Amino acid sequence: MGQALGCVQVDQSTVAIRETFGKFDDVLDPGCHCLPWCLGSQIAGHLSLRVQQLDVRCETKTKDNVFVTVVASIQYRALAKKASDAFYKLSNTRGQIQSYVFDVIRASVPKLDLDSTFEQKNDIAKAVEEELEKAMSHYGFEIVQTLIVDIEPDEHVKRAMNEINAAARMRLAATEKAEAEKIMQIKRAEGEAESKYLSGLGIARQRQAIVDGLRDSVLAFSENVPGTSSKDVMDMVLVTQYFDTMKEIGASSKSNSVFIPHGPGAVRDIASQIRDGLLQANPPQV
């Protein structure tokens, strides 16, 4: 209807290309414009000035012969000042951008190994953006932003990388576990050594107390009972201890005991053996 009345409306963020008898005439900005069709004026087409996005998937090979798929996201828009170039010079803008992206990525990634490709993806994006900016500016387009949004290695490569990472973590965990067990064993050994040391001190003090008690008993008995010797006192003490021991064994219902001859003669023999052992350990001085 607008064409029939000689008027045309151009929407916001859009420009229209006006031709007169098939030749470029002017770029119409957003708004209402007079279009005398009877004088050969017509709208050849519209051009959007909005930012558009193109995702490009490019398969290539790294320096260490690993095939990867690089996904690049290109954000671009047409320039209002160069709308005629953007409209007339390119018939397939997206295809042209995709070709340049393929060219730059396949020239950059083969120079890097797989790990470097992940680390230097910003450098790859910058190289793609610079090449596109230089090429597309001649066609009236501006490259707003270039992003490398994904780098996908082959599935077998990803599985191998995960296994390597898992093995490294398991090795670290095994090292930490061994170190912890080592510390536990050291602490346990230190505790046992300290316990044995303290137990030895206790036994030594106990034996010292027994010796002191026996000595005091022998001295007191010899002084209070005339005619007795130290040997008689020791025999009596041994017999007393013997019967105390037998009493303790009989009082316990659950005891693992070794029985030895317990007649009076056996007690005398035990006393003689103990006395002889002490004399052999401490021979008399001549």
Coordinates of C-alpha atoms in Angstrom, one line a residue:
M1 CA 0.0 0.0 0.0
G2 CA 2.8 2.3 0.9
Q3 CA 4.6 1.6 -2.4
A4 CA 1.3 2.5 -4.3
L5 CA 1.0 5.8 -2.5
G6 CA 4.7 6.6 -3.0
C7 CA 5.7 6.3 0.7
V8 CA 7.8 3.7 2.5
Q9 CA 8.5 3.0 6.2
V10 CA 11.9 1.9 7.4
D11 CA 12.0 0.2 10.9
Q12 CA 14.4 1.1 13.7
S13 CA 17.9 -0.4 13.5
T14 CA 17.4 -1.0 9.8
V15 CA 18.3 0.9 6.6
A16 CA 16.7 0.6 3.2
I17 CA 18.6 0.7 -0.1
R18 CA 16.9 2.9 -2.7
E19 CA 17.5 2.4 -6.4
T20 CA 16.4 4.5 -9.4
F21 CA 16.0 2.6 -12.6
G22 CA 18.1 -0.2 -11.1
K23 CA 21.0 2.0 -10.0
F24 CA 21.9 2.7 -6.4
D25 CA 20.5 6.0 -5.3
D26 CA 20.5 6.4 -1.5
V27 CA 20.4 4.8 1.9
L28 CA 17.2 5.4 3.7
D29 CA 17.4 5.8 7.5
P30 CA 14.6 4.6 9.9
G31 CA 11.4 6.5 9.4
C32 CA 8.9 7.4 6.6
H33 CA 10.2 8.3 3.2
C34 CA 8.7 9.4 -0.1
L35 CA 9.3 7.0 -2.9
P36 CA 8.1 8.3 -6.3
W37 CA 7.8 4.9 -8.0
C38 CA 6.6 6.6 -11.2
L39 CA 10.1 8.2 -11.5
G40 CA 11.7 4.8 -11.3
S41 CA 12.5 4.8 -7.5
Q42 CA 12.2 1.5 -5.7
I43 CA 13.4 -0.3 -2.6
A44 CA 16.1 -2.8 -3.5
G45 CA 16.2 -4.3 0.0
H46 CA 16.7 -3.8 3.7
L47 CA 19.9 -4.1 5.8
S48 CA 19.8 -4.8 9.5
L49 CA 22.2 -2.8 11.7
R50 CA 21.8 -5.0 14.7
V51 CA 24.6 -7.1 16.1
Q52 CA 24.4 -10.6 14.7
Q53 CA 26.1 -13.8 15.9
L54 CA 27.6 -16.6 13.8
D55 CA 28.9 -19.8 15.5
V56 CA 31.5 -21.6 13.4
R57 CA 32.7 -25.2 14.1
C58 CA 36.1 -25.9 12.6
E59 CA 37.8 -29.2 12.8
T60 CA 41.6 -29.1 12.7
K61 CA 44.8 -30.9 14.0
T62 CA 47.2 -29.7 16.7
K63 CA 51.0 -29.9 16.6
D64 CA 50.9 -33.2 18.5
N65 CA 48.6 -34.8 15.9
V66 CA 45.3 -34.5 18.0
F67 CA 42.2 -33.7 16.1
V68 CA 40.1 -31.0 17.8
T69 CA 36.9 -29.2 16.9
V70 CA 37.2 -25.5 17.7
V71 CA 33.9 -23.6 18.1
A72 CA 34.2 -19.8 17.4
S73 CA 31.5 -17.3 18.1
I74 CA 31.6 -14.2 15.8
Q75 CA 29.6 -11.1 16.6
Y76 CA 29.3 -8.6 13.7
R77 CA 27.1 -5.9 12.4
A78 CA 26.8 -3.8 9.2
L79 CA 27.9 -0.1 9.3
A80 CA 25.3 2.5 8.5
K81 CA 28.0 4.6 6.7
K82 CA 29.0 1.7 4.5
A83 CA 25.5 0.2 4.0
S84 CA 25.8 0.2 0.2
D85 CA 29.0 -1.8 0.4
A86 CA 27.5 -4.2 2.8
F87 CA 24.5 -4.7 0.6
Y88 CA 26.1 -4.9 -2.8
K89 CA 29.6 -6.3 -2.3
L90 CA 28.7 -9.5 -0.5
S91 CA 26.0 -12.0 -1.5
N92 CA 26.7 -14.4 1.4
T93 CA 28.0 -12.6 4.5
R94 CA 27.9 -15.6 6.8
G95 CA 29.7 -17.8 4.4
Q96 CA 32.4 -15.2 3.8
I97 CA 33.0 -14.9 7.6
Q98 CA 33.0 -18.7 8.0
S99 CA 35.7 -19.0 5.3
Y100 CA 38.0 -16.5 7.1
V101 CA 37.5 -18.2 10.4
F102 CA 38.4 -21.6 8.9
D103 CA 41.5 -20.1 7.4
V104 CA 42.8 -18.5 10.6
I105 CA 42.1 -21.4 12.9
R106 CA 43.6 -23.9 10.6
A107 CA 46.7 -21.8 10.3
S108 CA 47.0 -21.1 14.1
V109 CA 46.1 -24.3 15.9
P110 CA 48.5 -26.7 14.0
K111 CA 51.4 -24.6 15.5
L112 CA 50.3 -25.5 19.1
D113 CA 50.1 -28.7 21.0
L114 CA 46.8 -29.7 22.7
D115 CA 47.6 -28.2 26.1
S116 CA 48.8 -24.9 24.6
T117 CA 45.6 -24.8 22.5
F118 CA 43.5 -24.7 25.6
E119 CA 45.9 -22.2 27.3
Q120 CA 46.1 -19.8 24.3
K121 CA 42.6 -19.8 23.1
N122 CA 42.4 -16.0 23.7
D123 CA 45.3 -15.6 21.3
I124 CA 43.5 -17.6 18.7
A125 CA 40.4 -15.5 19.2
K126 CA 42.4 -12.3 18.8
A127 CA 44.1 -13.6 15.6
V128 CA 40.6 -14.5 14.1
E129 CA 39.2 -11.1 15.1
E130 CA 42.2 -9.2 13.6
E131 CA 41.9 -11.1 10.3
L132 CA 38.1 -10.7 10.1
E133 CA 38.3 -7.0 10.9
K134 CA 40.8 -6.4 8.2
A135 CA 38.9 -8.3 5.6
M136 CA 35.3 -7.4 6.5
S137 CA 35.9 -3.7 6.8
H138 CA 36.2 -3.5 3.0
Y139 CA 32.7 -4.9 2.8
G140 CA 31.0 -2.5 5.2
F141 CA 30.9 -4.8 8.3
E142 CA 32.4 -4.4 11.8
I143 CA 33.6 -7.3 13.9
V144 CA 32.3 -6.6 17.4
Q145 CA 33.7 -9.6 19.3
T146 CA 35.3 -12.9 18.5
L147 CA 35.2 -15.7 21.1
I148 CA 36.5 -19.2 21.2
V149 CA 33.7 -20.8 23.2
D150 CA 34.8 -24.4 23.0
I151 CA 37.6 -26.7 22.1
E152 CA 36.5 -30.3 21.7
P153 CA 39.2 -33.0 21.3
D154 CA 38.4 -36.5 20.0
E155 CA 36.4 -38.6 22.5
H156 CA 39.3 -41.1 22.8
V157 CA 41.7 -38.3 23.6
K158 CA 39.4 -36.9 26.2
R159 CA 39.0 -40.3 27.8
A160 CA 42.8 -40.7 27.9
M161 CA 43.3 -37.2 29.4
N162 CA 40.8 -38.0 32.1
E163 CA 42.6 -41.3 32.8
I164 CA 45.9 -39.5 33.1
N165 CA 44.5 -37.0 35.5
A166 CA 42.8 -39.7 37.5
A167 CA 46.1 -41.6 37.7
A168 CA 48.0 -38.6 38.8
R169 CA 45.5 -37.9 41.5
M170 CA 45.5 -41.5 42.7
R171 CA 49.3 -41.4 42.8
L172 CA 49.2 -38.2 45.0
A173 CA 46.6 -39.8 47.2
A174 CA 48.7 -42.9 47.6
T175 CA 51.7 -40.8 48.6
E176 CA 49.7 -38.9 51.1
K177 CA 48.2 -42.1 52.5
A178 CA 51.7 -43.7 52.9
E179 CA 53.0 -40.5 54.6
A180 CA 50.1 -40.6 57.0
E181 CA 50.7 -44.3 57.8
K182 CA 54.4 -43.5 58.3
I183 CA 53.6 -40.8 60.8
M184 CA 51.2 -43.1 62.6
Q185 CA 53.8 -45.9 62.9
I186 CA 56.4 -43.4 64.1
K187 CA 54.0 -42.0 66.7
R188 CA 53.0 -45.6 67.7
A189 CA 56.6 -46.6 68.1
E190 CA 57.4 -43.5 70.2
G191 CA 54.4 -44.3 72.4
E192 CA 55.5 -47.9 72.9
A193 CA 59.1 -46.8 73.7
E194 CA 57.8 -44.3 76.2
S195 CA 55.4 -46.8 77.7
K196 CA 58.2 -49.4 78.0
Y197 CA 60.5 -46.9 79.5
L198 CA 58.0 -45.9 82.2
S199 CA 57.2 -49.6 82.8
G200 CA 60.9 -50.3 83.3
L201 CA 61.1 -47.4 85.8
G202 CA 58.1 -48.8 87.7
I203 CA 59.5 -52.3 87.8
A204 CA 62.9 -50.9 89.0
R205 CA 61.2 -48.9 91.7
Q206 CA 59.1 -51.9 92.8
R207 CA 62.1 -54.1 93.1
Q208 CA 64.0 -51.5 94.9
A209 CA 61.1 -51.2 97.4
I210 CA 61.0 -55.0 97.8
V211 CA 64.8 -55.1 98.5
D212 CA 64.5 -52.2 101.0
G213 CA 61.6 -53.9 102.8
L214 CA 63.4 -57.2 103.0
R215 CA 66.5 -55.5 104.4
D216 CA 64.5 -53.7 107.0
S217 CA 62.7 -56.9 108.0
V218 CA 65.9 -58.9 108.3
L219 CA 67.5 -56.2 110.4
A220 CA 64.5 -55.8 112.7
F221 CA 64.0 -59.6 113.1
S222 CA 67.7 -60.2 113.9
E223 CA 67.6 -57.5 116.6
N224 CA 64.4 -58.5 118.2
V225 CA 65.0 -62.3 118.2
P226 CA 68.4 -63.3 119.7
G227 CA 70.2 -66.2 118.1
T228 CA 68.8 -65.9 114.6
S229 CA 70.9 -65.3 111.6
S230 CA 70.2 -63.6 108.3
K231 CA 69.8 -66.9 106.6
D232 CA 67.0 -68.0 109.0
V233 CA 65.2 -64.8 108.4
M234 CA 65.5 -65.1 104.6
D235 CA 64.2 -68.7 104.7
M236 CA 61.2 -67.5 106.7
V237 CA 60.5 -64.7 104.3
L238 CA 60.7 -67.0 101.3
V239 CA 58.3 -69.5 102.9
T240 CA 55.9 -66.6 103.8
Q241 CA 55.9 -65.4 100.2
Y242 CA 55.5 -68.9 98.9
F243 CA 52.3 -69.4 100.8
D244 CA 51.0 -65.9 99.9
T245 CA 51.5 -66.9 96.2
M246 CA 49.7 -70.2 96.7
K247 CA 46.8 -68.3 98.4
E248 CA 46.5 -65.9 95.4
I249 CA 46.4 -68.7 92.9
G250 CA 43.7 -70.5 94.8
A251 CA 41.6 -67.4 95.2
S252 CA 41.4 -66.8 91.4
S253 CA 39.0 -69.0 89.4
K254 CA 40.5 -68.1 86.0
S255 CA 44.2 -68.2 86.2
N256 CA 46.9 -69.8 84.0
S257 CA 49.4 -71.1 86.5
V258 CA 52.5 -73.3 86.4
F259 CA 52.7 -75.6 89.5
I260 CA 56.1 -76.5 91.0
P261 CA 56.9 -78.9 93.9
H262 CA 55.7 -77.3 97.0
G263 CA 56.8 -79.5 99.8
P264 CA 58.9 -78.1 102.7
G265 CA 62.0 -79.6 101.2
A266 CA 61.2 -78.0 97.8
V267 CA 61.0 -74.6 99.6
R268 CA 64.4 -75.2 101.1
D269 CA 65.8 -76.1 97.6
I270 CA 64.3 -72.9 96.1
A271 CA 65.8 -70.9 98.9
S272 CA 69.2 -72.5 98.3
Q273 CA 68.9 -71.9 94.5
I274 CA 68.0 -68.2 95.0
R275 CA 70.9 -67.8 97.6
D276 CA 73.4 -69.5 95.3
G277 CA 72.3 -67.4 92.4
L278 CA 72.8 -64.2 94.4
L279 CA 76.2 -65.4 95.5
Q280 CA 77.3 -66.3 92.0
A281 CA 76.1 -62.9 90.7
N282 CA 77.9 -61.1 93.5
P283 CA 80.9 -63.3 94.5
P284 CA 82.4 -62.4 97.9
Q285 CA 85.4 -60.2 97.9
V286 CA 88.6 -61.8 99.2

